[in-house]
mmCIF file of C-alpha atoms in Angstrom:
data_model
loop_
_atom_site.group_PDB
_atom_site.id
_atom_site.type_symbol
_atom_site.label_atom_id
_atom_site.label_comp_id
_atom_site.label_asym_id
_atom_site.label_seq_id
_atom_site.Cartn_x
_atom_site.Cartn_y
_atom_site.Cartn_z
ATOM 1 C CA UNK A 155 -26.841 -51.273 36.168
ATOM 2 C CA UNK A 156 -28.460 -47.816 36.375
ATOM 3 C CA UNK A 157 -25.306 -46.351 37.747
ATOM 4 C CA UNK A 158 -23.271 -48.135 35.147
ATOM 5 C CA UNK A 159 -25.421 -46.899 32.355
ATOM 6 C CA UNK A 160 -25.437 -43.180 33.894
ATOM 7 C CA UNK A 161 -21.519 -43.383 33.968
ATOM 8 C CA UNK A 162 -21.339 -44.747 30.493
ATOM 9 C CA UNK A 163 -23.589 -42.009 29.166
ATOM 10 C CA UNK A 164 -21.541 -39.325 31.110
ATOM 11 C CA UNK A 165 -18.426 -40.643 29.517
ATOM 12 C CA UNK A 166 -19.922 -40.561 26.054
ATOM 13 C CA UNK A 167 -21.185 -36.964 26.531
ATOM 14 C CA UNK A 168 -17.750 -35.863 27.972
ATOM 15 C CA UNK A 169 -15.953 -37.592 24.984
ATOM 16 C CA UNK A 170 -18.428 -36.024 22.357
ATOM 17 C CA UNK A 171 -17.868 -32.534 23.917
ATOM 18 C CA UNK A 172 -14.219 -32.774 24.082
ATOM 19 C CA UNK A 173 -13.955 -34.319 20.498
ATOM 20 C CA UNK A 174 -16.099 -31.428 19.111
ATOM 21 C CA UNK A 175 -14.012 -28.842 20.981
ATOM 22 C CA UNK A 176 -10.843 -30.486 19.508
ATOM 23 C CA UNK A 177 -12.343 -30.725 16.036
ATOM 24 C CA UNK A 178 -13.095 -26.881 16.028
ATOM 25 C CA UNK A 179 -9.521 -26.182 17.208
ATOM 26 C CA UNK A 180 -7.883 -28.470 14.660
ATOM 27 C CA UNK A 181 -9.846 -27.689 11.487
ATOM 28 C CA UNK A 182 -8.378 -24.075 11.139
ATOM 29 C CA UNK A 183 -4.877 -25.462 11.764
ATOM 30 C CA UNK A 184 -5.396 -28.232 9.172
ATOM 31 C CA UNK A 185 -6.764 -25.950 6.513
ATOM 32 C CA UNK A 186 -3.931 -23.544 7.082
ATOM 33 C CA UNK A 187 -1.409 -26.289 6.630
ATOM 34 C CA UNK A 188 -3.087 -27.650 3.540
ATOM 35 C CA UNK A 189 -3.186 -24.033 2.042
ATOM 36 C CA UNK A 190 0.512 -23.533 2.899
ATOM 37 C CA UNK A 191 1.385 -26.844 1.359
ATOM 38 C CA UNK A 192 -0.474 -26.126 -1.825
ATOM 39 C CA UNK A 193 1.125 -22.576 -1.933
ATOM 40 C CA UNK A 194 4.598 -24.109 -1.434
ATOM 41 C CA UNK A 195 3.989 -26.795 -4.152
ATOM 42 C CA UNK A 196 2.491 -24.224 -6.548
ATOM 43 C CA UNK A 197 5.377 -21.702 -6.248
ATOM 44 C CA UNK A 198 8.015 -24.443 -6.301
ATOM 45 C CA UNK A 199 6.490 -25.922 -9.424
ATOM 46 C CA UNK A 200 6.842 -22.407 -11.365
ATOM 47 C CA UNK A 201 10.563 -22.805 -11.712
ATOM 48 C CA UNK A 202 11.355 -26.385 -10.668
ATOM 49 C CA UNK A 203 11.062 -27.934 -14.104
ATOM 50 C CA UNK A 204 13.532 -25.455 -15.689
ATOM 51 C CA UNK A 205 15.895 -25.925 -12.738
ATOM 52 C CA UNK A 206 15.672 -29.643 -12.732
ATOM 53 C CA UNK A 207 16.672 -29.740 -16.382
ATOM 54 C CA UNK A 208 19.557 -27.445 -15.830
ATOM 55 C CA UNK A 209 20.827 -29.299 -12.813
ATOM 56 C CA UNK A 210 20.073 -32.699 -13.898
ATOM 57 C CA UNK A 211 18.153 -33.715 -10.719
ATOM 58 C CA UNK A 212 15.334 -32.495 -8.584
ATOM 59 C CA UNK A 213 16.016 -30.444 -5.393
ATOM 60 C CA UNK A 214 12.754 -30.106 -3.313
ATOM 61 C CA UNK A 215 12.285 -26.521 -2.414
ATOM 62 C CA UNK A 216 14.789 -25.109 -4.864
ATOM 63 C CA UNK A 217 12.063 -23.769 -7.107
ATOM 64 C CA UNK A 218 10.219 -22.110 -4.249
ATOM 65 C CA UNK A 219 13.449 -20.262 -3.036
ATOM 66 C CA UNK A 220 14.360 -19.344 -6.667
ATOM 67 C CA UNK A 221 10.882 -17.891 -7.158
ATOM 68 C CA UNK A 222 10.965 -15.878 -3.949
ATOM 69 C CA UNK A 223 14.283 -14.445 -4.915
ATOM 70 C CA UNK A 224 13.115 -13.512 -8.300
ATOM 71 C CA UNK A 225 10.105 -11.666 -6.790
ATOM 72 C CA UNK A 226 12.460 -9.942 -4.416
ATOM 73 C CA UNK A 227 14.566 -8.836 -7.439
ATOM 74 C CA UNK A 228 11.652 -7.660 -9.374
ATOM 75 C CA UNK A 229 10.880 -5.568 -6.224
ATOM 76 C CA UNK A 230 14.254 -3.973 -6.291
ATOM 77 C CA UNK A 231 14.092 -3.347 -9.984
ATOM 78 C CA UNK A 232 10.498 -1.776 -9.762
ATOM 79 C CA UNK A 233 11.646 0.722 -7.082
ATOM 80 C CA UNK A 234 14.572 1.695 -9.402
ATOM 81 C CA UNK A 235 14.008 4.668 -11.802
ATOM 82 C CA UNK A 236 15.609 2.763 -14.673
ATOM 83 C CA UNK A 237 13.877 -0.433 -13.743
ATOM 84 C CA UNK A 238 10.513 1.243 -13.402
ATOM 85 C CA UNK A 239 10.910 2.673 -16.960
ATOM 86 C CA UNK A 240 11.667 -0.775 -18.214
ATOM 87 C CA UNK A 241 8.564 -2.187 -16.583
ATOM 88 C CA UNK A 242 6.487 0.621 -17.815
ATOM 89 C CA UNK A 243 7.616 -0.059 -21.247
ATOM 90 C CA UNK A 244 6.800 -3.764 -20.987
ATOM 91 C CA UNK A 245 3.407 -2.926 -19.688
ATOM 92 C CA UNK A 246 2.685 -0.777 -22.555
ATOM 93 C CA UNK A 247 3.670 -3.595 -24.843
ATOM 94 C CA UNK A 248 1.296 -6.122 -22.996
ATOM 95 C CA UNK A 249 -1.601 -3.566 -23.176
ATOM 96 C CA UNK A 250 -1.302 -3.477 -26.941
ATOM 97 C CA UNK A 251 -2.090 -7.238 -27.121
ATOM 98 C CA UNK A 252 -6.028 -7.510 -27.008
ATOM 99 C CA UNK A 253 -6.268 -10.935 -25.126
ATOM 100 C CA UNK A 254 -3.516 -10.114 -22.436
ATOM 101 C CA UNK A 255 -4.857 -6.599 -22.140
ATOM 102 C CA UNK A 256 -8.403 -7.881 -20.925
ATOM 103 C CA UNK A 257 -6.715 -9.977 -18.267
ATOM 104 C CA UNK A 258 -3.756 -7.928 -17.285
ATOM 105 C CA UNK A 259 -5.358 -4.630 -16.890
ATOM 106 C CA UNK A 260 -8.111 -5.473 -14.330
ATOM 107 C CA UNK A 261 -5.731 -7.790 -12.482
ATOM 108 C CA UNK A 262 -3.226 -5.038 -12.069
ATOM 109 C CA UNK A 263 -5.874 -2.604 -10.973
ATOM 110 C CA UNK A 264 -7.137 -4.991 -8.382
ATOM 111 C CA UNK A 265 -3.634 -5.728 -6.966
ATOM 112 C CA UNK A 266 -2.745 -1.893 -7.038
ATOM 113 C CA UNK A 267 -5.955 -1.224 -4.927
ATOM 114 C CA UNK A 268 -4.245 -2.957 -2.040
ATOM 115 C CA UNK A 269 -0.765 -1.379 -2.523
ATOM 116 C CA UNK A 270 -0.072 1.309 0.110
ATOM 117 C CA UNK A 271 2.168 2.930 -2.380
ATOM 118 C CA UNK A 272 -0.332 3.306 -5.054
ATOM 119 C CA UNK A 273 -2.333 6.577 -5.622
ATOM 120 C CA UNK A 274 -5.217 4.404 -6.880
ATOM 121 C CA UNK A 275 -5.509 2.293 -3.759
ATOM 122 C CA UNK A 276 -8.367 2.008 -1.484
ATOM 123 C CA UNK A 277 -8.602 5.099 0.447
ATOM 124 C CA UNK A 278 -10.913 4.405 3.392
ATOM 125 C CA UNK A 279 -13.140 1.569 4.706
ATOM 126 C CA UNK A 280 -16.617 3.058 4.918
ATOM 127 C CA UNK A 281 -20.253 2.159 5.418
ATOM 128 C CA UNK A 282 -22.983 3.232 2.890
ATOM 129 C CA UNK A 283 -26.676 2.728 2.897
ATOM 130 C CA UNK A 284 -26.982 0.114 0.156
ATOM 131 C CA UNK A 285 -28.754 -1.696 -1.654
ATOM 132 C CA UNK A 286 -31.758 0.056 -0.079
ATOM 133 C CA UNK A 287 -32.701 2.475 2.518
ATOM 134 C CA UNK A 288 -32.462 0.876 5.935
ATOM 135 C CA UNK A 289 -29.750 -1.632 4.873
ATOM 136 C CA UNK A 290 -26.072 -0.829 5.355
ATOM 137 C CA UNK A 291 -22.992 -2.259 3.517
ATOM 138 C CA UNK A 292 -19.327 -2.194 3.987
ATOM 139 C CA UNK A 293 -17.325 -0.702 1.203
ATOM 140 C CA UNK A 294 -14.030 0.814 0.100
ATOM 141 C CA UNK A 295 -13.710 4.589 -0.805
ATOM 142 C CA UNK A 296 -11.863 4.616 -4.220
ATOM 143 C CA UNK A 297 -12.206 8.025 -5.733
ATOM 144 C CA UNK A 298 -14.047 11.389 -5.698
ATOM 145 C CA UNK A 299 -15.700 13.378 -8.568
ATOM 146 C CA UNK A 300 -17.921 16.361 -9.258
ATOM 147 C CA UNK A 301 -21.199 15.841 -11.055
ATOM 148 C CA UNK A 302 -21.799 18.713 -13.357
ATOM 149 C CA UNK A 303 -24.737 19.603 -15.602
ATOM 150 C CA UNK A 304 -24.362 20.740 -19.080
ATOM 151 C CA UNK A 305 -25.237 24.309 -18.093
ATOM 152 C CA UNK A 306 -22.461 24.319 -15.396
ATOM 153 C CA UNK A 307 -24.799 25.834 -12.784
ATOM 154 C CA UNK A 308 -25.329 22.695 -10.693
ATOM 155 C CA UNK A 309 -22.393 20.762 -9.083
ATOM 156 C CA UNK A 310 -22.536 17.967 -6.764
ATOM 157 C CA UNK A 311 -19.498 16.142 -5.008
ATOM 158 C CA UNK A 312 -19.883 12.468 -5.216
ATOM 159 C CA UNK A 313 -17.540 9.553 -4.011
ATOM 160 C CA UNK A 314 -17.172 6.240 -5.676
ATOM 161 C CA UNK A 315 -17.428 3.234 -3.259
ATOM 162 C CA UNK A 316 -16.515 -0.320 -4.158
ATOM 163 C CA UNK A 317 -18.961 -2.632 -2.403
ATOM 164 C CA UNK A 318 -17.750 -6.321 -2.317
ATOM 165 C CA UNK A 319 -20.655 -8.650 -3.035
ATOM 166 C CA UNK A 320 -18.666 -11.989 -3.358
ATOM 167 C CA UNK A 321 -15.900 -11.870 -0.691
ATOM 168 C CA UNK A 322 -13.590 -9.277 -2.132
ATOM 169 C CA UNK A 323 -12.838 -9.867 -5.817
ATOM 170 C CA UNK A 324 -16.344 -9.131 -7.228
ATOM 171 C CA UNK A 325 -18.579 -6.226 -6.196
ATOM 172 C CA UNK A 326 -20.567 -3.119 -7.167
ATOM 173 C CA UNK A 327 -19.370 0.301 -7.696
ATOM 174 C CA UNK A 328 -21.733 2.947 -6.430
ATOM 175 C CA UNK A 329 -21.711 6.729 -6.368
ATOM 176 C CA UNK A 330 -22.689 8.334 -3.128
ATOM 177 C CA UNK A 331 -22.858 11.963 -1.738
ATOM 178 C CA UNK A 332 -20.216 12.607 0.843
ATOM 179 C CA UNK A 333 -22.714 13.151 3.550
ATOM 180 C CA UNK A 334 -24.135 9.652 3.056
ATOM 181 C CA UNK A 335 -20.827 7.971 3.518
ATOM 182 C CA UNK A 336 -19.826 6.883 7.133
ATOM 183 C CA UNK A 337 -16.281 6.873 7.677
ATOM 184 C CA UNK A 338 -15.426 3.836 10.107
ATOM 185 C CA UNK A 339 -11.927 4.777 10.990
ATOM 186 C CA UNK A 340 -11.109 1.089 10.395
ATOM 187 C CA UNK A 341 -7.886 0.408 8.455
ATOM 188 C CA UNK A 342 -7.919 -1.017 5.005
ATOM 189 C CA UNK A 343 -6.143 -4.112 6.254
ATOM 190 C CA UNK A 344 -8.713 -4.686 9.124
ATOM 191 C CA UNK A 345 -11.652 -3.986 6.504
ATOM 192 C CA UNK A 346 -10.245 -6.709 4.322
ATOM 193 C CA UNK A 347 -10.385 -9.148 7.288
ATOM 194 C CA UNK A 348 -13.983 -8.138 7.929
ATOM 195 C CA UNK A 349 -15.033 -8.653 4.244
ATOM 196 C CA UNK A 350 -13.123 -12.110 4.094
ATOM 197 C CA UNK A 351 -14.516 -13.379 7.384
ATOM 198 C CA UNK A 352 -18.009 -12.630 6.195
ATOM 199 C CA UNK A 353 -18.584 -10.043 8.936
ATOM 200 C CA UNK A 354 -17.252 -12.295 11.786
ATOM 201 C CA UNK A 355 -14.481 -9.977 12.362
ATOM 202 C CA UNK A 356 -16.615 -6.883 12.648
ATOM 203 C CA UNK A 357 -15.866 -5.167 15.874
ATOM 204 C CA UNK A 358 -18.751 -4.845 18.483
ATOM 205 C CA UNK A 359 -18.413 -1.018 18.400
ATOM 206 C CA UNK A 360 -17.474 1.015 15.443
ATOM 207 C CA UNK A 361 -16.262 4.517 16.153
ATOM 208 C CA UNK A 362 -16.672 6.830 13.192
ATOM 209 C CA UNK A 363 -13.704 9.203 12.407
ATOM 210 C CA UNK A 364 -15.665 12.172 13.745
ATOM 211 C CA UNK A 365 -16.244 10.321 17.069
ATOM 212 C CA UNK A 366 -12.449 9.378 17.171
ATOM 213 C CA UNK A 367 -11.482 12.984 16.594
ATOM 214 C CA UNK A 368 -13.736 14.260 19.231
ATOM 215 C CA UNK A 369 -12.688 11.740 21.775
ATOM 216 C CA UNK A 370 -8.876 12.581 20.953
ATOM 217 C CA UNK A 371 -9.768 16.285 21.462
ATOM 218 C CA UNK A 372 -11.486 15.693 24.782
ATOM 219 C CA UNK A 373 -8.567 13.464 25.929
ATOM 220 C CA UNK A 374 -6.089 16.177 25.004
ATOM 221 C CA UNK A 375 -8.076 18.803 26.801
ATOM 222 C CA UNK A 376 -8.092 16.728 29.884
ATOM 223 C CA UNK A 377 -4.393 16.323 29.827
ATOM 224 C CA UNK A 378 -3.969 20.118 29.487
#
């Protein structure tokens, strides 16, 4: 009886351990599938009603394909000189409408921040001592300016850093001296992953840009 109880306990423990392991493997896959399914249904539903009324019946996935093709066409137009002017003209019209302006303008600025072709995009993924001394936060270097007194005899170079406080879309904008900003050398894409993962994707060792330059110089000297 004791052996039977021992074996049953061992089987239960093994089953529990394997089940938990399988659960942790399957949860990310299930969430990914659900998100992709929601995205497909959302995009497909944008044009599906109009297409259904035009064709007289419903074709699953046709709205999704039509939306993707439309976005691709807009991409072609936006990279064309004439098309760019038309889009700029439409944007100016939207910005004249108070309600739409309050939504469109900040949304466009946020999207442009991640565009590699935009001059207003995030420039570097950095570390700043914030919100107090001894605590460090990840942030995105967005711009630089010069702080000047009314007399003009005192100038100080400052950099604006966007520090996300709620995943990525909400945060604080702080002004810091250049010498107080640590350039991580991490790409913007990897920086976004670190923020969205809650810091889980943070590498064990972060080499600052100065360290990377020094290591590359030493490696080049050794080769020569």
